[in-house]
Each structure stands twice: as structure tokens, then as C-alpha cells.
């Protein structure tokens, strides 16, 4: 098991950055960030500091003997090699970003909810921080930082850090993938003692209602797994083009507006991003091959929060949905991607972002819980978060600690290194879903079903149980094409594409043009590409929708639909 990070040019074993100070202008007029970063490190005998960059324009490096930008690698970007002056402990890089920076999305006013102001946000995970800050872009390197950000009048800048007067401060060491910035027309609503929500004015009240249980969620995790150590916990609602559901930027989770369903049915995403404050932000994966340590633990914690705040049935429904989607996705993955510790040499770490680290990872923890009992497992997790707090660890570090603290009968190596779900795995079950399965069978036999009290989870399960359903009848009885719930609408559209159901296509086109969430777009385009007629449509839709997608989404979809 390799523990070196293959996704950085930097050599933190030789010189290690400890602290950085960002000073940036947000130039909406040119779609660039312009300014400097001061990097501080322990004085070293070594005379070279190597930083990661991607598409940055380096204007100068202060307090250094010389610098040179090396050749650009398609995945890693280009190394910035800085010759250090003897005995020095800092350098300042003066730079600007490219309008195409992979970690930035610059939105025009029409792409926002308010339609009047532009919007900018960063997405640094996995290796995109280097496209807006030259740094040692490895999750094994943790830094404290300060940020000063200037925006045009009327627009607010926020960073995932603590606000300290005119600037931002992060006084806990964090990996670079958690450094984040956003700017736009934003309004704030307080939700609880230490939490609140930021959103564009037209969305902020709906967001405050949807996220009203956030403080209860924080208390739930604290009771189970120890104190929240990051001060405030705020949420930032991003426009629907955000490529993910959520991103666990410390103190300030970024979340897509597509989870504002009106009935809190999609807030497990908040539970998820909040849980990262323990699994991921407090204890971080040291390399992208260890990504399952972040996501598997977090899905496990997410379900425990959902169970505590919304009841056992909801948690179990989500666990069953997760297990079924895992099996579905795994069937299309190569064997080497069905293991928890995945080989990424020569690959983009975003390729490793399948349901395997999430759902197989969570299932391993649930299996261990089942063996040792919840009480002992919770005590183990609390001590794990304490023991490794503010550190980045590998899968081997976890296994050593687990074997020392919690001797098990469950064999761990098959989970970590072999494809698929080993025998003896925990098997989530939902009684409510048994009734949904009955309903699906009856509906397919032509009977009517009463869907009156169904929330998102029963709907998703029902729809996924149907085998080549009569789409016209589905429309007549349920009108799912008019659903304001992004998960239900997405599931419906996916079925419509599979069935070649033309009446749904205007809605499909609208969805593909307004939503940028990769999890939704990838299956829809993939399904379209399966027939010649669908392929023609996919290309046509993508041609106009592409420029509204985030650079990360563009890369994913270029591979499916074909580039510009
Ligand atoms: N940290 C991830 C998002 C991520 C992963 C960004 C890898 C870049 C590379 C975040 O916590 C996450 O997992 N988001 C999920 C939602 C969650 C409820 C499963 C998403 O965006 O769908
Ligand atoms: Zn996550």
C-alpha cells in the first residue's frame, strides 16, 4: 500500500508549508483572481520549494533567489520551482488565475437566482486548489491561513474560515482541498446558536426553513462522536450549476440549491457535509487513494445523524437506497475500482469518486458496528477522532489503530483490497420499503396505488422497482415531470430517456440546461448516448448547455458526450 501522494509535484518531506496568507482581488470583469499568496515554512537547509499550479500566471516570487514554471501535466498541472534564499522561512508569489481555472466557476447574472449580479465560487477538492492558489496541493499537508478578498461594491466575499474583522482566519491546520471562497449577492439568516445560512436573497428564506434542523444535527453528532471543534457552522447555498450536492468546506458547507425540496426530505446532504467536520476535516485522507476514509466514514455518520434526528425508518430507507445504487454502479465498474483503497497513479483523482468509497465504506463500518455492538463502536469512533484530530492519515494508519483498539472477527483485507462486497456484510432493511415493493408490484399489474403520504425516499424506491413501466400511465397518474423535487424529477427523467418517452423531453432539456450537478447529469447523458437518436439529442443539448457547466462537470461530460 503506497502512502506517498502521487497527485502533487511538491515534496513536503523536504520543505513543508505551515501557514499561508492570501490577498486577492475578485475581478468579475476579467474572470480572474489577482493578487498574492505568502507561504510560510520552517527554516530549512533545503534550497528548493516546489509548488503545484495549474494555468496560473506567475508574475513574481518575492524573497526568493529564482523561480521557474515547469512543464504542464494534463492531470497534475505544472510545478513551480522556487530557489530559496539561505535561511529563509517565507516566499510571496504574485499571480493571477486563468478565466478557465478548473477550481473556479464564474457565473453570469442569468445563471444566478437573483439574475442581477455575477457569482464566483471555488471548488478545490480534489486537486483544484492549485488552479487558484500556488501551494503544496496534497491532503497530507495541513496549513493555517489568513485571507483578504476584495470584491466590487455590493458583492460579498466569504471564505470557509472564521471572520476576523476585515479578513478571514483559519487557525486549525487544514488540507488545501478545504480552502474555499465565494463572492456574490448574499444574504444571511441565523438558524441556531452557532449556525446560519447564506444564500442569494430570493432563496434565503426557503433555505432557512429547509435547514431549520441544523443545530439539532450538530448536537446529535456531538452527543455521539465528540465536540464540534470549528466554531461556527454555516451553509452557503450555491446556484444549481454547482457540480456537487455539497462540499464540506470548514465552517461553511457549500450546498446546491437543488436540495431545497420544501419538505426537508433532502437534508441528509446537510447531515453528510456536517459529518465531515469529524470524518474528513478533523481526520483527513492523506492521499486520494484513501478517499474512502473521508466518504465512507461520513456516510456512516450521516445515517446515524438522520436516524437520531428523523428516526430509524428514514435512516434505513436511505441505507437501502444506498446499497442498491452501489450494486447498480459496481456492475459497470472495472474490478480495480470496486476496492476501497484504489490505485490512482496516472489517473485523475476525480475518477475515484464512485459510490464505492461512499457506500462500500459505510457498509464496512456498519458491519463492524454489527459485530461489536453500537456502544463499543461509538466509543471507538470517538477515540479515533480524538487520536487523529487535525491530522491526515492513510488506510494503513486506520487499520493499525482499529486492530489495536478493537480486535475483530471481520476480515478487513477483503473489504479494503478485494472487489465487491464481502460475504457477512451488514444488510440494511426497511419495512416501509417492503410495502413500497408491494405497491410497485400491484401498480405494474394495473392497479391504482395510494401515494398520498410518500416522501422522496419511498418515491425513489418505487420508481426504481418498476420494470419498463408504461410512461404515459405514469404521467397520467403521478405527473412526476412537474415535480419540484430534484431527486424525483431526475429519477423520472432517467426512466423517460430509457423509454424514449418524448413528452418528457422538453422537461429533460430544461433540466440539463439548468442543473450542473454531476451526479444528475452523468447518468442522463450516459443513458441518452445509448441510442443513435439519443446521441444526436445529447450532442445538441450539450453544445448549448456546456458553457453553463462547471469546468469539472465539463471534463466528465466531454468524456461521455464528446468535447466542444
Ligand atoms: N466531498 C464531497 C464532494 C467531492 C468529492 C468533491 C470528491 C470533489 C471530489 C462531498 O462531501 C460529497 O460527498 N457530496 C455528495 C453528497 C453526499 C450526500 C453523498 C454529492 O455532492 O453528491
Ligand atoms: Zn462527502
PDB file of N, CA, C and O and ligand atoms in Angstrom, residues 123 125-126 177 242-248 268-269 272-273 276 291 295 298-299 302 350 353 358 517-519, ligand 1:
ATOM      1  N   UNK A 123     -14.031  25.444  -5.970  1.00  0.00           N
ATOM      2  CA  UNK A 123     -14.219  24.041  -5.600  1.00  0.00           C
ATOM      3  C   UNK A 123     -12.825  23.420  -5.663  1.00  0.00           C
ATOM      4  O   UNK A 123     -12.333  23.128  -6.750  1.00  0.00           O
ATOM      5  N   UNK A 125     -11.537  20.548  -3.932  1.00  0.00           N
ATOM      6  CA  UNK A 125     -11.376  19.099  -3.929  1.00  0.00           C
ATOM      7  C   UNK A 125     -11.613  18.554  -5.347  1.00  0.00           C
ATOM      8  O   UNK A 125     -12.526  19.044  -6.020  1.00  0.00           O
ATOM      9  N   UNK A 126     -10.824  17.615  -5.827  1.00  0.00           N
ATOM     10  CA  UNK A 126      -9.700  17.013  -5.155  1.00  0.00           C
ATOM     11  C   UNK A 126      -8.415  17.835  -5.347  1.00  0.00           C
ATOM     12  O   UNK A 126      -7.765  18.245  -4.382  1.00  0.00           O
ATOM     13  N   UNK A 177      -7.396  21.115   0.017  1.00  0.00           N
ATOM     14  CA  UNK A 177      -8.654  20.901  -0.700  1.00  0.00           C
ATOM     15  C   UNK A 177      -9.845  21.499   0.028  1.00  0.00           C
ATOM     16  O   UNK A 177     -10.947  21.546  -0.498  1.00  0.00           O
ATOM     17  N   UNK A 242     -23.673  24.255  -9.502  1.00  0.00           N
ATOM     18  CA  UNK A 242     -22.655  23.640  -8.645  1.00  0.00           C
ATOM     19  C   UNK A 242     -22.529  22.154  -9.001  1.00  0.00           C
ATOM     20  O   UNK A 242     -23.532  21.446  -9.065  1.00  0.00           O
ATOM     21  N   UNK A 243     -21.288  21.683  -9.253  1.00  0.00           N
ATOM     22  CA  UNK A 243     -21.139  20.305  -9.768  1.00  0.00           C
ATOM     23  C   UNK A 243     -21.431  19.206  -8.753  1.00  0.00           C
ATOM     24  O   UNK A 243     -21.548  18.047  -9.133  1.00  0.00           O
ATOM     25  N   UNK A 244     -21.539  19.566  -7.471  1.00  0.00           N
ATOM     26  CA  UNK A 244     -21.788  18.546  -6.457  1.00  0.00           C
ATOM     27  C   UNK A 244     -23.069  18.862  -5.693  1.00  0.00           C
ATOM     28  O   UNK A 244     -23.664  19.913  -5.872  1.00  0.00           O
ATOM     29  N   UNK A 245     -23.463  17.907  -4.860  1.00  0.00           N
ATOM     30  CA  UNK A 245     -24.568  18.176  -3.955  1.00  0.00           C
ATOM     31  C   UNK A 245     -24.094  19.119  -2.869  1.00  0.00           C
ATOM     32  O   UNK A 245     -24.721  20.138  -2.582  1.00  0.00           O
ATOM     33  N   UNK A 246     -22.969  18.769  -2.284  1.00  0.00           N
ATOM     34  CA  UNK A 246     -22.419  19.606  -1.231  1.00  0.00           C
ATOM     35  C   UNK A 246     -20.926  19.445  -1.147  1.00  0.00           C
ATOM     36  O   UNK A 246     -20.351  18.503  -1.694  1.00  0.00           O
ATOM     37  N   UNK A 247     -20.287  20.410  -0.478  1.00  0.00           N
ATOM     38  CA  UNK A 247     -18.841  20.348  -0.242  1.00  0.00           C
ATOM     39  C   UNK A 247     -18.587  20.850   1.173  1.00  0.00           C
ATOM     40  O   UNK A 247     -19.036  21.930   1.541  1.00  0.00           O
ATOM     41  N   UNK A 248     -17.830  20.039   1.922  1.00  0.00           N
ATOM     42  CA  UNK A 248     -17.675  20.235   3.356  1.00  0.00           C
ATOM     43  C   UNK A 248     -16.650  21.289   3.736  1.00  0.00           C
ATOM     44  O   UNK A 248     -15.852  21.082   4.657  1.00  0.00           O
ATOM     45  N   UNK A 268     -30.422  15.060   4.261  1.00  0.00           N
ATOM     46  CA  UNK A 268     -29.334  14.152   4.631  1.00  0.00           C
ATOM     47  C   UNK A 268     -28.028  14.675   4.037  1.00  0.00           C
ATOM     48  O   UNK A 268     -26.954  14.360   4.531  1.00  0.00           O
ATOM     49  N   UNK A 269     -28.129  15.511   3.011  1.00  0.00           N
ATOM     50  CA  UNK A 269     -26.917  16.122   2.479  1.00  0.00           C
ATOM     51  C   UNK A 269     -26.283  17.066   3.510  1.00  0.00           C
ATOM     52  O   UNK A 269     -25.062  17.128   3.634  1.00  0.00           O
ATOM     53  N   UNK A 272     -24.617  14.951   5.949  1.00  0.00           N
ATOM     54  CA  UNK A 272     -23.377  14.443   5.362  1.00  0.00           C
ATOM     55  C   UNK A 272     -22.244  15.469   5.464  1.00  0.00           C
ATOM     56  O   UNK A 272     -21.171  15.166   5.993  1.00  0.00           O
ATOM     57  N   UNK A 273     -22.497  16.663   4.977  1.00  0.00           N
ATOM     58  CA  UNK A 273     -21.420  17.673   4.982  1.00  0.00           C
ATOM     59  C   UNK A 273     -21.040  18.054   6.409  1.00  0.00           C
ATOM     60  O   UNK A 273     -19.873  18.273   6.710  1.00  0.00           O
ATOM     61  N   UNK A 276     -18.674  15.570   7.925  1.00  0.00           N
ATOM     62  CA  UNK A 276     -17.280  15.736   7.501  1.00  0.00           C
ATOM     63  C   UNK A 276     -16.484  16.602   8.493  1.00  0.00           C
ATOM     64  O   UNK A 276     -15.249  16.569   8.475  1.00  0.00           O
ATOM     65  N   UNK A 291      -9.425   8.033  -0.008  1.00  0.00           N
ATOM     66  CA  UNK A 291     -10.656   8.840  -0.058  1.00  0.00           C
ATOM     67  C   UNK A 291     -11.816   8.188   0.697  1.00  0.00           C
ATOM     68  O   UNK A 291     -12.663   8.860   1.277  1.00  0.00           O
ATOM     69  N   UNK A 295     -15.124   9.564   2.891  1.00  0.00           N
ATOM     70  CA  UNK A 295     -16.527   9.452   2.472  1.00  0.00           C
ATOM     71  C   UNK A 295     -17.265   8.277   3.121  1.00  0.00           C
ATOM     72  O   UNK A 295     -18.442   8.381   3.449  1.00  0.00           O
ATOM     73  N   UNK A 298     -18.088   9.226   6.542  1.00  0.00           N
ATOM     74  CA  UNK A 298     -19.074  10.312   6.545  1.00  0.00           C
ATOM     75  C   UNK A 298     -20.469   9.793   6.222  1.00  0.00           C
ATOM     76  O   UNK A 298     -21.449  10.218   6.840  1.00  0.00           O
ATOM     77  N   UNK A 299     -20.586   8.861   5.295  1.00  0.00           N
ATOM     78  CA  UNK A 299     -21.914   8.303   5.009  1.00  0.00           C
ATOM     79  C   UNK A 299     -22.418   7.532   6.235  1.00  0.00           C
ATOM     80  O   UNK A 299     -23.592   7.624   6.597  1.00  0.00           O
ATOM     81  N   UNK A 302     -23.474  10.202   8.617  1.00  0.00           N
ATOM     82  CA  UNK A 302     -24.683  10.845   8.060  1.00  0.00           C
ATOM     83  C   UNK A 302     -25.929  10.042   8.426  1.00  0.00           C
ATOM     84  O   UNK A 302     -26.929  10.585   8.903  1.00  0.00           O
ATOM     85  N   UNK A 350     -10.447  12.548  -9.388  1.00  0.00           N
ATOM     86  CA  UNK A 350     -11.904  12.627  -9.538  1.00  0.00           C
ATOM     87  C   UNK A 350     -12.483  11.322 -10.110  1.00  0.00           C
ATOM     88  O   UNK A 350     -13.658  11.020  -9.909  1.00  0.00           O
ATOM     89  N   UNK A 353     -14.046   8.893  -7.633  1.00  0.00           N
ATOM     90  CA  UNK A 353     -15.228   9.339  -6.901  1.00  0.00           C
ATOM     91  C   UNK A 353     -16.475   8.593  -7.383  1.00  0.00           C
ATOM     92  O   UNK A 353     -17.342   9.153  -8.029  1.00  0.00           O
ATOM     93  N   UNK A 358     -17.977   5.635  -0.862  1.00  0.00           N
ATOM     94  CA  UNK A 358     -19.114   6.096  -0.052  1.00  0.00           C
ATOM     95  C   UNK A 358     -19.866   4.928   0.581  1.00  0.00           C
ATOM     96  O   UNK A 358     -19.954   4.804   1.796  1.00  0.00           O
ATOM     97  N   UNK A 517     -25.281  19.555 -11.526  1.00  0.00           N
ATOM     98  CA  UNK A 517     -24.825  18.551 -10.569  1.00  0.00           C
ATOM     99  C   UNK A 517     -24.437  17.286 -11.314  1.00  0.00           C
ATOM    100  O   UNK A 517     -25.265  16.670 -11.995  1.00  0.00           O
ATOM    101  N   UNK A 518     -23.164  16.909 -11.148  1.00  0.00           N
ATOM    102  CA  UNK A 518     -22.593  15.809 -11.925  1.00  0.00           C
ATOM    103  C   UNK A 518     -23.351  14.505 -11.724  1.00  0.00           C
ATOM    104  O   UNK A 518     -23.555  13.738 -12.649  1.00  0.00           O
ATOM    105  N   UNK A 519     -23.763  14.275 -10.478  1.00  0.00           N
ATOM    106  CA  UNK A 519     -24.487  13.048 -10.141  1.00  0.00           C
ATOM    107  C   UNK A 519     -25.783  12.913 -10.960  1.00  0.00           C
ATOM    108  O   UNK A 519     -26.234  11.806 -11.253  1.00  0.00           O
TER     109      UNK A 519
HETATM  110  N1  LIG B   1     -16.520  15.954  -0.524  1.00  0.00           N
HETATM  111  C1  LIG B   1     -17.634  15.537  -1.291  1.00  0.00           C
HETATM  112  C2  LIG B   1     -17.691  16.146  -2.662  1.00  0.00           C
HETATM  113  C3  LIG B   1     -16.469  15.864  -3.524  1.00  0.00           C
HETATM  114  C4  LIG B   1     -15.921  14.607  -3.597  1.00  0.00           C
HETATM  115  C5  LIG B   1     -15.932  16.868  -4.291  1.00  0.00           C
HETATM  116  C6  LIG B   1     -14.802  14.373  -4.396  1.00  0.00           C
HETATM  117  C7  LIG B   1     -14.828  16.627  -5.085  1.00  0.00           C
HETATM  118  C8  LIG B   1     -14.258  15.385  -5.149  1.00  0.00           C
HETATM  119  C9  LIG B   1     -18.958  15.816  -0.579  1.00  0.00           C
HETATM  120  O1  LIG B   1     -18.885  15.650   0.799  1.00  0.00           O
HETATM  121  C10 LIG B   1     -19.960  14.798  -1.064  1.00  0.00           C
HETATM  122  O2  LIG B   1     -19.732  13.651  -0.841  1.00  0.00           O
HETATM  123  N2  LIG B   1     -21.025  15.238  -1.717  1.00  0.00           N
HETATM  124  C11 LIG B   1     -22.069  14.376  -2.228  1.00  0.00           C
HETATM  125  C12 LIG B   1     -23.275  14.424  -1.356  1.00  0.00           C
HETATM  126  C13 LIG B   1     -23.405  13.356  -0.375  1.00  0.00           C
HETATM  127  C14 LIG B   1     -24.730  13.481   0.356  1.00  0.00           C
HETATM  128  C15 LIG B   1     -23.180  11.962  -0.884  1.00  0.00           C
HETATM  129  C16 LIG B   1     -22.505  14.926  -3.559  1.00  0.00           C
HETATM  130  O3  LIG B   1     -22.029  16.012  -3.937  1.00  0.00           O
HETATM  131  O4  LIG B   1     -23.306  14.309  -4.220  1.00  0.00           O
END
